Amino acid sequence: VSKKVRAQATNIIKLYAARSVMRRPPCKEDDQDFVDFCNMFQHQPTSDQLQCMEDVAKDMILRRQPMDRLLCGDVGFGKTEVAIRAVYRAVKNNRQVAFLAPTTILAAQHYRTLCKRLPEGINVELLRQTRSKTTMDAKERIANGEVHVIVGTHT
């Protein structure tokens, strides 16, 4: 095994060891406002989506450990809606959210979807990989807590 692979594995083990002792206050139980938000979804959720939404809700509401969940599924099977509900729940509990995507095109698509789905008053920013004044201003607004949701790529 190469030194780089061994170093990466060591870093991952250290990361998960640190995460295992992290604690955070759980989110509040979902209220009628959250139910109304969910009811605005234009489609009928599938049974798999409903199960995933329930699992995410339990992670956020019942656990004190930060959630570590990966949503997997084919294109068009509702992963974004599961994530949007988690984003809304987090923001309602005074948390900032980083919504990451593997490509800039998908990040831009998620940004548009979030802007359309989230209620007025929830500030969403698309962070691009540049050192422009716009990006620097966005980073400052994030640090100041003015931005609730930041959308970008994982790199």
mmCIF file of C-alpha atoms in Angstrom:
data_model
loop_
_atom_site.group_PDB
_atom_site.id
_atom_site.type_symbol
_atom_site.label_atom_id
_atom_site.label_comp_id
_atom_site.label_asym_id
_atom_site.label_seq_id
_atom_site.Cartn_x
_atom_site.Cartn_y
_atom_site.Cartn_z
ATOM 1 C CA VAL A 1 0.000 0.000 0.000
ATOM 2 C CA SER A 2 1.412 3.356 -0.983
ATOM 3 C CA LYS A 3 2.284 6.002 1.573
ATOM 4 C CA LYS A 4 -0.412 8.324 0.191
ATOM 5 C CA VAL A 5 -3.154 5.722 0.628
ATOM 6 C CA ARG A 6 -1.984 4.929 4.159
ATOM 7 C CA ALA A 7 -1.891 8.656 5.012
ATOM 8 C CA GLN A 8 -5.390 9.162 3.613
ATOM 9 C CA ALA A 9 -6.708 6.196 5.611
ATOM 10 C CA THR A 10 -5.080 7.570 8.755
ATOM 11 C CA ASN A 11 -6.695 10.973 8.172
ATOM 12 C CA ILE A 12 -10.124 9.384 7.687
ATOM 13 C CA ILE A 13 -9.762 7.354 10.896
ATOM 14 C CA LYS A 14 -8.755 10.492 12.818
ATOM 15 C CA LEU A 15 -11.677 12.426 11.335
ATOM 16 C CA TYR A 16 -14.215 9.780 12.342
ATOM 17 C CA ALA A 17 -12.669 9.423 15.803
ATOM 18 C CA ALA A 18 -13.075 13.186 16.314
ATOM 19 C CA ARG A 19 -16.640 13.120 14.946
ATOM 20 C CA SER A 20 -17.609 10.244 17.244
ATOM 21 C CA VAL A 21 -17.171 12.450 20.319
ATOM 22 C CA MET A 22 -18.756 15.600 18.854
ATOM 23 C CA ARG A 23 -22.111 16.638 20.280
ATOM 24 C CA ARG A 24 -24.710 19.168 19.191
ATOM 25 C CA PRO A 25 -28.132 20.102 20.467
ATOM 26 C CA PRO A 26 -30.833 18.155 18.664
ATOM 27 C CA CYS A 27 -33.326 19.960 16.455
ATOM 28 C CA LYS A 28 -36.785 20.697 17.795
ATOM 29 C CA GLU A 29 -39.707 18.477 16.837
ATOM 30 C CA ASP A 30 -41.247 19.411 13.488
ATOM 31 C CA ASP A 31 -44.089 21.912 13.810
ATOM 32 C CA GLN A 32 -47.053 22.811 11.608
ATOM 33 C CA ASP A 33 -44.864 25.258 9.661
ATOM 34 C CA PHE A 34 -42.605 22.339 8.682
ATOM 35 C CA VAL A 35 -45.604 20.183 7.733
ATOM 36 C CA ASP A 36 -46.947 23.026 5.572
ATOM 37 C CA PHE A 37 -43.535 23.357 3.904
ATOM 38 C CA CYS A 38 -43.486 19.617 3.127
ATOM 39 C CA ASN A 39 -47.015 19.793 1.737
ATOM 40 C CA MET A 40 -45.815 22.324 -0.863
ATOM 41 C CA PHE A 41 -43.867 19.522 -2.589
ATOM 42 C CA GLN A 42 -45.508 19.047 -5.990
ATOM 43 C CA HIS A 43 -45.118 15.261 -6.114
ATOM 44 C CA GLN A 44 -46.195 12.325 -3.994
ATOM 45 C CA PRO A 45 -43.098 11.015 -2.157
ATOM 46 C CA THR A 46 -42.224 7.370 -2.770
ATOM 47 C CA SER A 47 -42.100 4.895 0.094
ATOM 48 C CA ASP A 48 -38.283 4.956 -0.112
ATOM 49 C CA GLN A 49 -38.275 8.764 0.104
ATOM 50 C CA LEU A 50 -40.629 8.688 3.084
ATOM 51 C CA GLN A 51 -38.398 6.161 4.872
ATOM 52 C CA CYS A 52 -35.306 8.238 4.140
ATOM 53 C CA MET A 53 -37.036 11.442 5.310
ATOM 54 C CA GLU A 54 -38.033 9.687 8.530
ATOM 55 C CA ASP A 55 -34.465 8.427 9.084
ATOM 56 C CA VAL A 56 -33.021 11.916 8.513
ATOM 57 C CA ALA A 57 -35.601 13.450 10.852
ATOM 58 C CA LYS A 58 -34.657 10.964 13.576
ATOM 59 C CA ASP A 59 -30.972 11.769 13.082
ATOM 60 C CA MET A 60 -31.650 15.488 13.388
ATOM 61 C CA ILE A 61 -34.275 15.467 16.153
ATOM 62 C CA LEU A 62 -33.331 12.530 18.384
ATOM 63 C CA ARG A 63 -29.539 12.321 18.155
ATOM 64 C CA ARG A 64 -26.950 14.596 19.700
ATOM 65 C CA GLN A 65 -24.210 13.423 17.354
ATOM 66 C CA PRO A 66 -23.835 15.260 14.022
ATOM 67 C CA MET A 67 -25.564 13.417 11.202
ATOM 68 C CA ASP A 68 -23.375 11.441 8.824
ATOM 69 C CA ARG A 69 -25.650 10.148 6.090
ATOM 70 C CA LEU A 70 -25.171 9.596 2.374
ATOM 71 C CA LEU A 71 -28.233 9.662 0.102
ATOM 72 C CA CYS A 72 -27.879 7.355 -2.889
ATOM 73 C CA GLY A 73 -30.229 6.807 -5.792
ATOM 74 C CA ASP A 74 -30.755 7.196 -9.502
ATOM 75 C CA VAL A 75 -31.337 10.573 -11.120
ATOM 76 C CA GLY A 76 -34.892 11.775 -10.610
ATOM 77 C CA PHE A 77 -35.697 9.670 -7.558
ATOM 78 C CA GLY A 78 -36.054 12.470 -5.007
ATOM 79 C CA LYS A 79 -32.751 12.815 -3.181
ATOM 80 C CA THR A 80 -32.914 16.592 -3.493
ATOM 81 C CA GLU A 81 -36.316 16.785 -1.794
ATOM 82 C CA VAL A 82 -35.021 14.710 1.121
ATOM 83 C CA ALA A 83 -32.094 17.104 1.441
ATOM 84 C CA ILE A 84 -34.255 20.228 1.108
ATOM 85 C CA ARG A 85 -36.424 19.131 4.028
ATOM 86 C CA ALA A 86 -33.307 18.559 6.124
ATOM 87 C CA VAL A 87 -32.004 22.002 5.094
ATOM 88 C CA TYR A 88 -35.279 23.651 6.101
ATOM 89 C CA ARG A 89 -35.325 21.829 9.447
ATOM 90 C CA ALA A 90 -31.726 22.870 10.146
ATOM 91 C CA VAL A 91 -32.335 26.525 9.256
ATOM 92 C CA LYS A 92 -35.479 26.579 11.429
ATOM 93 C CA ASN A 93 -33.190 25.454 14.264
ATOM 94 C CA ASN A 94 -30.791 28.376 13.740
ATOM 95 C CA ARG A 95 -28.115 26.448 11.907
ATOM 96 C CA GLN A 96 -26.225 27.270 8.754
ATOM 97 C CA VAL A 97 -26.133 24.634 6.020
ATOM 98 C CA ALA A 98 -23.505 23.750 3.430
ATOM 99 C CA PHE A 99 -25.214 22.051 0.458
ATOM 100 C CA LEU A 100 -22.486 20.380 -1.588
ATOM 101 C CA ALA A 101 -22.597 18.977 -5.097
ATOM 102 C CA PRO A 102 -19.944 17.215 -7.187
ATOM 103 C CA THR A 103 -20.098 19.664 -10.122
ATOM 104 C CA THR A 104 -20.662 23.378 -10.591
ATOM 105 C CA ILE A 105 -23.574 22.653 -12.936
ATOM 106 C CA LEU A 106 -25.337 20.545 -10.293
ATOM 107 C CA ALA A 107 -24.535 23.127 -7.604
ATOM 108 C CA ALA A 108 -26.188 25.822 -9.733
ATOM 109 C CA GLN A 109 -29.215 23.577 -10.276
ATOM 110 C CA HIS A 110 -29.531 22.936 -6.534
ATOM 111 C CA TYR A 111 -29.170 26.651 -5.853
ATOM 112 C CA ARG A 112 -32.101 27.445 -8.165
ATOM 113 C CA THR A 113 -34.204 24.676 -6.618
ATOM 114 C CA LEU A 114 -33.458 25.844 -3.074
ATOM 115 C CA CYS A 115 -34.278 29.459 -3.954
ATOM 116 C CA LYS A 116 -37.576 28.316 -5.424
ATOM 117 C CA ARG A 117 -38.551 25.909 -2.616
ATOM 118 C CA LEU A 118 -37.360 27.649 0.542
ATOM 119 C CA PRO A 119 -39.562 30.382 2.032
ATOM 120 C CA GLU A 120 -38.730 34.053 1.735
ATOM 121 C CA GLY A 121 -36.322 35.170 4.421
ATOM 122 C CA ILE A 122 -34.014 32.173 4.111
ATOM 123 C CA ASN A 123 -30.869 33.485 2.459
ATOM 124 C CA VAL A 124 -29.200 31.117 0.002
ATOM 125 C CA GLU A 125 -25.857 31.842 -1.669
ATOM 126 C CA LEU A 126 -24.084 30.043 -4.500
ATOM 127 C CA LEU A 127 -20.368 29.981 -3.780
ATOM 128 C CA ARG A 128 -18.162 29.747 -6.848
ATOM 129 C CA GLN A 129 -14.510 28.774 -6.921
ATOM 130 C CA THR A 130 -13.186 32.221 -7.599
ATOM 131 C CA ARG A 131 -11.500 34.944 -5.647
ATOM 132 C CA SER A 132 -13.871 37.586 -6.965
ATOM 133 C CA LYS A 133 -15.322 40.368 -4.844
ATOM 134 C CA THR A 134 -18.724 38.651 -5.053
ATOM 135 C CA THR A 135 -17.284 35.435 -3.605
ATOM 136 C CA MET A 136 -15.400 37.304 -0.892
ATOM 137 C CA ASP A 137 -18.562 39.241 0.023
ATOM 138 C CA ALA A 138 -20.516 35.978 0.199
ATOM 139 C CA LYS A 139 -17.894 34.460 2.499
ATOM 140 C CA GLU A 140 -18.152 37.502 4.769
ATOM 141 C CA ARG A 141 -21.962 37.209 4.878
ATOM 142 C CA ILE A 142 -21.598 33.516 5.738
ATOM 143 C CA ALA A 143 -19.187 34.311 8.572
ATOM 144 C CA ASN A 144 -21.571 37.014 9.863
ATOM 145 C CA GLY A 145 -24.476 34.554 9.886
ATOM 146 C CA GLU A 146 -26.418 36.490 7.250
ATOM 147 C CA VAL A 147 -26.474 33.482 4.915
ATOM 148 C CA HIS A 148 -28.484 30.456 6.009
ATOM 149 C CA VAL A 149 -27.570 28.079 3.176
ATOM 150 C CA ILE A 150 -24.426 28.006 1.094
ATOM 151 C CA VAL A 151 -24.400 25.924 -2.094
ATOM 152 C CA GLY A 152 -21.172 24.900 -3.778
ATOM 153 C CA THR A 153 -18.954 22.060 -4.888
ATOM 154 C CA HIS A 154 -17.016 19.797 -2.577
ATOM 155 C CA THR A 155 -13.653 20.929 -3.938
#
